[in-house]
Structures are given as structure tokens and as C-alpha cells.
PDB file of C-alpha atoms in Angstrom:
ATOM      1  CA  MET A   1       8.554 -11.451  -8.659  1.00  0.00           C
ATOM      2  CA  ARG A   2       9.801  -9.251 -11.488  1.00  0.00           C
ATOM      3  CA  LEU A   3      11.102 -10.073 -14.957  1.00  0.00           C
ATOM      4  CA  THR A   4      12.977  -7.323 -16.805  1.00  0.00           C
ATOM      5  CA  LYS A   5      13.737  -7.640 -20.538  1.00  0.00           C
ATOM      6  CA  ASP A   6      16.787  -6.141 -22.302  1.00  0.00           C
ATOM      7  CA  SER A   7      14.414  -3.643 -23.974  1.00  0.00           C
ATOM      8  CA  GLY A   8      13.590  -2.139 -20.565  1.00  0.00           C
ATOM      9  CA  MET A   9      10.076  -3.637 -20.461  1.00  0.00           C
ATOM     10  CA  TYR A  10       9.278  -5.406 -17.219  1.00  0.00           C
ATOM     11  CA  TYR A  11       6.475  -7.532 -15.834  1.00  0.00           C
ATOM     12  CA  GLU A  12       5.829  -8.136 -12.146  1.00  0.00           C
ATOM     13  CA  ALA A  13       3.465  -9.940  -9.833  1.00  0.00           C
ATOM     14  CA  SER A  14       3.141 -10.535  -6.094  1.00  0.00           C
ATOM     15  CA  LEU A  15       1.066 -12.531  -3.620  1.00  0.00           C
ATOM     16  CA  ARG A  16       0.838 -11.842   0.097  1.00  0.00           C
ATOM     17  CA  ALA A  17      -1.178 -13.119   3.030  1.00  0.00           C
ATOM     18  CA  GLY A  18      -1.248 -12.528   6.744  1.00  0.00           C
ATOM     19  CA  THR A  19      -3.166 -11.375   9.773  1.00  0.00           C
ATOM     20  CA  LEU A  20      -4.118  -7.834  10.755  1.00  0.00           C
ATOM     21  CA  SER A  21      -4.179  -7.554  14.539  1.00  0.00           C
ATOM     22  CA  SER A  22      -5.497  -4.642  16.601  1.00  0.00           C
ATOM     23  CA  SER A  23      -5.538  -4.364  20.354  1.00  0.00           C
ATOM     24  CA  MET A  24      -6.788  -1.319  22.246  1.00  0.00           C
ATOM     25  CA  THR A  25      -7.154  -0.621  25.906  1.00  0.00           C
ATOM     26  CA  ASP A  26      -9.301   2.316  26.986  1.00  0.00           C
ATOM     27  CA  ALA A  27     -10.784   2.647  23.464  1.00  0.00           C
ATOM     28  CA  VAL A  28     -14.096   4.027  24.764  1.00  0.00           C
ATOM     29  CA  ARG A  29     -15.417   5.293  28.084  1.00  0.00           C
ATOM     30  CA  ASP A  30     -19.028   5.112  29.263  1.00  0.00           C
ATOM     31  CA  GLY A  31     -20.944   7.729  31.255  1.00  0.00           C
ATOM     32  CA  TYR A  32     -19.839   6.114  34.542  1.00  0.00           C
ATOM     33  CA  GLY A  33     -16.121   6.472  33.731  1.00  0.00           C
ATOM     34  CA  ASN A  34     -15.571   2.767  32.904  1.00  0.00           C
ATOM     35  CA  SER A  35     -13.035   2.135  30.122  1.00  0.00           C
ATOM     36  CA  TYR A  36     -13.357  -0.644  27.551  1.00  0.00           C
ATOM     37  CA  GLY A  37     -10.972  -2.106  25.010  1.00  0.00           C
ATOM     38  CA  PHE A  38     -10.931  -4.834  22.373  1.00  0.00           C
ATOM     39  CA  ASP A  39      -8.781  -7.320  20.472  1.00  0.00           C
ATOM     40  CA  SER A  40      -9.401  -7.948  16.774  1.00  0.00           C
ATOM     41  CA  ASP A  41      -7.736 -10.301  14.282  1.00  0.00           C
ATOM     42  CA  SER A  42      -8.544 -10.530  10.581  1.00  0.00           C
ATOM     43  CA  THR A  43      -6.797 -12.574   7.935  1.00  0.00           C
ATOM     44  CA  TYR A  44      -6.077 -11.075   4.529  1.00  0.00           C
ATOM     45  CA  TRP A  45      -4.650 -11.981   1.174  1.00  0.00           C
ATOM     46  CA  GLY A  46      -3.748  -9.881  -1.808  1.00  0.00           C
ATOM     47  CA  GLY A  47      -1.760  -9.689  -4.969  1.00  0.00           C
ATOM     48  CA  HIS A  48      -0.850  -7.467  -7.839  1.00  0.00           C
ATOM     49  CA  ILE A  49       0.192  -7.605 -11.478  1.00  0.00           C
ATOM     50  CA  GLY A  50       2.001  -4.862 -13.311  1.00  0.00           C
ATOM     51  CA  ALA A  51       3.995  -3.862 -16.342  1.00  0.00           C
ATOM     52  CA  GLY A  52       6.285  -0.979 -17.074  1.00  0.00           C
ATOM     53  CA  LYS A  53       9.075   0.419 -19.176  1.00  0.00           C
ATOM     54  CA  LEU A  54      12.483   1.618 -17.946  1.00  0.00           C
ATOM     55  CA  VAL A  55      13.825   4.473 -20.096  1.00  0.00           C
ATOM     56  CA  GLU A  56      17.391   5.778 -19.735  1.00  0.00           C
ATOM     57  CA  SER A  57      17.593   9.578 -19.563  1.00  0.00           C
ATOM     58  CA  GLY A  58      21.008  11.154 -19.086  1.00  0.00           C
ATOM     59  CA  ARG A  59      22.489   9.733 -15.876  1.00  0.00           C
ATOM     60  CA  GLY A  60      19.037   8.784 -14.627  1.00  0.00           C
ATOM     61  CA  GLU A  61      16.160   6.506 -15.510  1.00  0.00           C
ATOM     62  CA  TRP A  62      12.396   6.884 -15.948  1.00  0.00           C
ATOM     63  CA  ASP A  63      10.055   4.085 -14.826  1.00  0.00           C
ATOM     64  CA  ILE A  64       6.637   4.397 -16.491  1.00  0.00           C
ATOM     65  CA  TYR A  65       4.191   1.794 -15.157  1.00  0.00           C
ATOM     66  CA  GLY A  66       0.702   0.441 -14.697  1.00  0.00           C
ATOM     67  CA  LYS A  67      -0.298  -1.858 -11.817  1.00  0.00           C
ATOM     68  CA  TYR A  68      -3.489  -3.596 -10.687  1.00  0.00           C
ATOM     69  CA  PHE A  69      -3.914  -4.513  -6.979  1.00  0.00           C
ATOM     70  CA  HIS A  70      -6.479  -6.857  -5.396  1.00  0.00           C
ATOM     71  CA  THR A  71      -6.836  -7.309  -1.611  1.00  0.00           C
ATOM     72  CA  GLU A  72      -9.409  -9.150   0.525  1.00  0.00           C
ATOM     73  CA  ILE A  73      -9.653  -8.689   4.310  1.00  0.00           C
ATOM     74  CA  ASN A  74     -11.893 -11.011   6.321  1.00  0.00           C
ATOM     75  CA  GLY A  75     -14.358  -9.504   8.757  1.00  0.00           C
ATOM     76  CA  ASP A  76     -14.248  -9.815  12.528  1.00  0.00           C
ATOM     77  CA  SER A  77     -16.507  -9.275  15.521  1.00  0.00           C
ATOM     78  CA  PHE A  78     -15.910  -8.568  19.188  1.00  0.00           C
ATOM     79  CA  ALA A  79     -17.692  -7.281  22.290  1.00  0.00           C
ATOM     80  CA  MET A  80     -16.831  -4.045  24.034  1.00  0.00           C
ATOM     81  CA  GLY A  81     -18.651  -2.655  27.046  1.00  0.00           C
ATOM     82  CA  GLY A  82     -21.525  -5.117  26.581  1.00  0.00           C
ATOM     83  CA  ASP A  83     -22.113  -4.078  22.959  1.00  0.00           C
ATOM     84  CA  ALA A  84     -21.410  -6.262  19.920  1.00  0.00           C
ATOM     85  CA  PHE A  85     -19.253  -4.834  17.120  1.00  0.00           C
ATOM     86  CA  SER A  86     -18.805  -6.486  13.731  1.00  0.00           C
ATOM     87  CA  PHE A  87     -16.849  -5.594  10.612  1.00  0.00           C
ATOM     88  CA  ASP A  88     -17.786  -7.138   7.272  1.00  0.00           C
ATOM     89  CA  SER A  89     -15.159  -8.407   4.862  1.00  0.00           C
ATOM     90  CA  VAL A  90     -13.581  -5.792   2.595  1.00  0.00           C
ATOM     91  CA  THR A  91     -12.489  -6.229  -1.017  1.00  0.00           C
ATOM     92  CA  SER A  92     -10.262  -3.662  -2.693  1.00  0.00           C
ATOM     93  CA  ASP A  93      -9.460  -3.416  -6.420  1.00  0.00           C
ATOM     94  CA  ARG A  94      -7.138  -0.579  -7.502  1.00  0.00           C
ATOM     95  CA  LEU A  95      -5.533   0.477 -10.770  1.00  0.00           C
ATOM     96  CA  ARG A  96      -2.400   2.666 -10.557  1.00  0.00           C
ATOM     97  CA  LEU A  97      -0.715   4.526 -13.444  1.00  0.00           C
ATOM     98  CA  GLY A  98       2.458   6.438 -12.722  1.00  0.00           C
ATOM     99  CA  ALA A  99       6.020   7.470 -13.411  1.00  0.00           C
ATOM    100  CA  ARG A 100       9.167   7.681 -11.297  1.00  0.00           C
ATOM    101  CA  TYR A 101      12.513   9.280 -12.127  1.00  0.00           C
ATOM    102  CA  THR A 102      15.664   7.933 -10.455  1.00  0.00           C
ATOM    103  CA  ALA A 103      18.638  10.322 -10.604  1.00  0.00           C
ATOM    104  CA  GLU A 104      22.251   9.141 -10.694  1.00  0.00           C
ATOM    105  CA  LYS A 105      21.271   5.486 -11.252  1.00  0.00           C
ATOM    106  CA  GLY A 106      24.073   3.119 -10.271  1.00  0.00           C
ATOM    107  CA  ARG A 107      25.559   5.245  -7.482  1.00  0.00           C
ATOM    108  CA  ALA A 108      25.696   4.059  -3.882  1.00  0.00           C
ATOM    109  CA  TRP A 109      22.798   6.444  -3.080  1.00  0.00           C
ATOM    110  CA  SER A 110      20.200   7.163  -5.792  1.00  0.00           C
ATOM    111  CA  LEU A 111      17.459   9.737  -5.202  1.00  0.00           C
ATOM    112  CA  TYR A 112      14.062   9.313  -6.873  1.00  0.00           C
ATOM    113  CA  TYR A 113      10.770  11.126  -7.161  1.00  0.00           C
ATOM    114  CA  GLY A 114       7.504  10.262  -8.827  1.00  0.00           C
ATOM    115  CA  ALA A 115       3.790  10.763  -9.153  1.00  0.00           C
ATOM    116  CA  ALA A 116       0.868   8.428  -9.794  1.00  0.00           C
ATOM    117  CA  TYR A 117      -2.895   8.359 -10.285  1.00  0.00           C
ATOM    118  CA  GLU A 118      -4.852   5.562  -8.618  1.00  0.00           C
ATOM    119  CA  TYR A 119      -8.502   4.577  -8.926  1.00  0.00           C
ATOM    120  CA  GLU A 120     -10.244   2.385  -6.305  1.00  0.00           C
ATOM    121  CA  PHE A 121     -13.061   0.392  -7.919  1.00  0.00           C
ATOM    122  CA  SER A 122     -14.543  -1.036  -4.700  1.00  0.00           C
ATOM    123  CA  GLY A 123     -13.228  -0.584  -1.151  1.00  0.00           C
ATOM    124  CA  ASP A 124     -16.622  -0.597   0.579  1.00  0.00           C
ATOM    125  CA  SER A 125     -16.677  -1.540   4.271  1.00  0.00           C
ATOM    126  CA  ARG A 126     -19.598  -2.054   6.608  1.00  0.00           C
ATOM    127  CA  MET A 127     -19.607  -2.022  10.391  1.00  0.00           C
ATOM    128  CA  LYS A 128     -22.245  -2.704  13.004  1.00  0.00           C
ATOM    129  CA  ALA A 129     -21.925  -1.245  16.510  1.00  0.00           C
ATOM    130  CA  GLY A 130     -24.709  -2.423  18.795  1.00  0.00           C
ATOM    131  CA  PRO A 131     -27.963  -1.635  16.943  1.00  0.00           C
ATOM    132  CA  TRP A 132     -26.346   0.893  14.519  1.00  0.00           C
ATOM    133  CA  ASP A 133     -25.014   0.200  11.033  1.00  0.00           C
ATOM    134  CA  THR A 134     -22.522   2.317   9.133  1.00  0.00           C
ATOM    135  CA  GLU A 135     -20.790   2.094   5.762  1.00  0.00           C
ATOM    136  CA  GLN A 136     -17.592   3.660   4.435  1.00  0.00           C
ATOM    137  CA  SER A 137     -16.417   3.671   0.820  1.00  0.00           C
ATOM    138  CA  LEU A 138     -12.931   4.357  -0.539  1.00  0.00           C
ATOM    139  CA  GLN A 139     -14.131   4.176  -4.152  1.00  0.00           C
ATOM    140  CA  GLY A 140     -12.730   6.981  -6.261  1.00  0.00           C
ATOM    141  CA  SER A 141      -9.544   8.710  -7.373  1.00  0.00           C
ATOM    142  CA  THR A 142      -6.346   9.421  -5.464  1.00  0.00           C
ATOM    143  CA  VAL A 143      -3.118  11.051  -6.634  1.00  0.00           C
ATOM    144  CA  PHE A 144       0.181  10.808  -4.821  1.00  0.00           C
ATOM    145  CA  GLY A 145       3.668  12.189  -5.023  1.00  0.00           C
ATOM    146  CA  GLU A 146       6.728  10.453  -3.643  1.00  0.00           C
ATOM    147  CA  ILE A 147      10.366  11.117  -2.896  1.00  0.00           C
ATOM    148  CA  GLY A 148      12.918   8.587  -1.756  1.00  0.00           C
ATOM    149  CA  ALA A 149      16.419   7.175  -1.824  1.00  0.00           C
ATOM    150  CA  VAL A 150      17.847   3.745  -2.599  1.00  0.00           C
ATOM    151  CA  MET A 151      21.201   2.609  -1.195  1.00  0.00           C
ATOM    152  CA  ARG A 152      23.052  -0.208  -2.984  1.00  0.00           C
ATOM    153  CA  GLU A 153      26.793  -0.851  -2.780  1.00  0.00           C
ATOM    154  CA  GLY A 154      28.317  -1.926  -6.115  1.00  0.00           C
ATOM    155  CA  ASP A 155      27.096  -5.334  -7.286  1.00  0.00           C
ATOM    156  CA  SER A 156      25.624  -6.277  -3.891  1.00  0.00           C
ATOM    157  CA  PRO A 157      22.248  -8.048  -4.108  1.00  0.00           C
ATOM    158  CA  TRP A 158      21.131  -6.079  -1.020  1.00  0.00           C
ATOM    159  CA  SER A 159      19.488  -2.658  -1.170  1.00  0.00           C
ATOM    160  CA  VAL A 160      17.734  -0.297   1.247  1.00  0.00           C
ATOM    161  CA  ASP A 161      14.836   1.937   0.122  1.00  0.00           C
ATOM    162  CA  ILE A 162      13.595   4.929   2.157  1.00  0.00           C
ATOM    163  CA  ASN A 163      10.372   6.510   0.850  1.00  0.00           C
ATOM    164  CA  LEU A 164       7.912   9.313   1.748  1.00  0.00           C
ATOM    165  CA  ARG A 165       4.519   9.733   0.014  1.00  0.00           C
ATOM    166  CA  GLY A 166       1.785  12.347   0.176  1.00  0.00           C
ATOM    167  CA  TYR A 167      -1.798  11.484  -0.908  1.00  0.00           C
ATOM    168  CA  ALA A 168      -4.713  13.675  -2.051  1.00  0.00           C
ATOM    169  CA  GLY A 169      -8.207  12.761  -3.229  1.00  0.00           C
ATOM    170  CA  GLU A 170     -10.213   9.843  -1.848  1.00  0.00           C
ATOM    171  CA  ARG A 171      -7.276   8.924   0.386  1.00  0.00           C
ATOM    172  CA  GLU A 172      -5.466  11.832   2.037  1.00  0.00           C
ATOM    173  CA  GLY A 173      -2.379  11.935   4.184  1.00  0.00           C
ATOM    174  CA  PHE A 174       1.272  10.920   4.304  1.00  0.00           C
ATOM    175  CA  SER A 175       3.106   7.612   4.599  1.00  0.00           C
ATOM    176  CA  GLY A 176       6.707   6.543   5.032  1.00  0.00           C
ATOM    177  CA  MET A 177       8.553   3.293   4.439  1.00  0.00           C
ATOM    178  CA  VAL A 178      11.966   1.754   5.041  1.00  0.00           C
ATOM    179  CA  MET A 179      12.556  -1.508   3.169  1.00  0.00           C
ATOM    180  CA  ALA A 180      15.532  -3.873   2.828  1.00  0.00           C
ATOM    181  CA  ALA A 181      15.537  -6.085  -0.272  1.00  0.00           C
ATOM    182  CA  TYR A 182      17.617  -8.951  -1.629  1.00  0.00           C
ATOM    183  CA  SER A 183      17.639  -9.373  -5.429  1.00  0.00           C
ATOM    184  CA  PHE A 184      18.602 -12.619  -7.129  1.00  0.00           C
TER     185      PHE A 184
END
């Protein structure tokens, strides 16, 4: 949900819930050549709140924002090759500050690019595999850059967003997204 004021200030919030499912065949192989796989299902819920300011600039628009994200993923356990594996629940709390410039706002195709800084306050996960314990933490800073395009025909409530992001810092890598949205 997003509320935009005439001044360009906006406020947004979201809630989401679902199930993360993983299924692998031949995930590991023992010394005798036997392959083992697993099935795992974990429920999750999350939400975010945010605020920003839209600033007109020539034929484009700047979006300067701050957002706070909270996500909880329930743990799961399964057996593989006679060994027990268990994953503890994970809680993630992130603060993101960023800016995005959209060129040629209002055209059928609008290109945008942006950058943001994100800090993960928690993000610790623990796993047990047989008699061994391990822990991974995503706590720390990440920066990302993005480039994308939004397609919207005239006054249509439908839009399509295509986005590529590159991450550096605590999280590293690339991601892509294609999203269709209906605004009312």
C-alpha cells in the first residue's frame, strides 16, 4: 500500500506471507556412490514501512527514500542419508536509504537507475548437520546499484517493471526481476 501526497511525499507499507519450498535430488553423495536428496518447507512472514519524497527534475523525477524491512522464516528439519539436518528460524531486520532517478517520466517506456545503502541488523542463521553445528550471519552493510525500465501505456492502471541489481558488501551478487502491477 502506498499513499502519495500532492507535495511529493509518500508513505508505504506491505505485509507478505508464504512458504519457501526446496526440493533436491542427488544433493550429496556418500563414499559408496549413493545419492541423497531432501524436501524442505518453511513458512515466512514479513513486512516493511517506508517514506520518501518525489522531486521533479527536468523531464525526470528523483525518488529519495528510507525503508525498514522485517522478515521471519520458520526453521525446518529433515533427514538425508541417515543424518538429521535442522535449520533454526531466521529473523531479518534491514534499513535501506537510497535514491532513484527515472528519466522521461510519463512516456510509454521510462528508464531508471539508482543506488542504495542497506544495513542488516540481525540475519543470523544456525544449522545442524548430524553432530556438527554451524552459524552464518548476514549482519552488516551492503550497497547496490540498479537499472531498469517501466512500461505503462497512457492512463492504464497496468505497468510492467524490468529491473537488474548488483550488490557489494555483506551480500554480493546480481539479481533480476520482472513485475506486473495494477494501480488503483
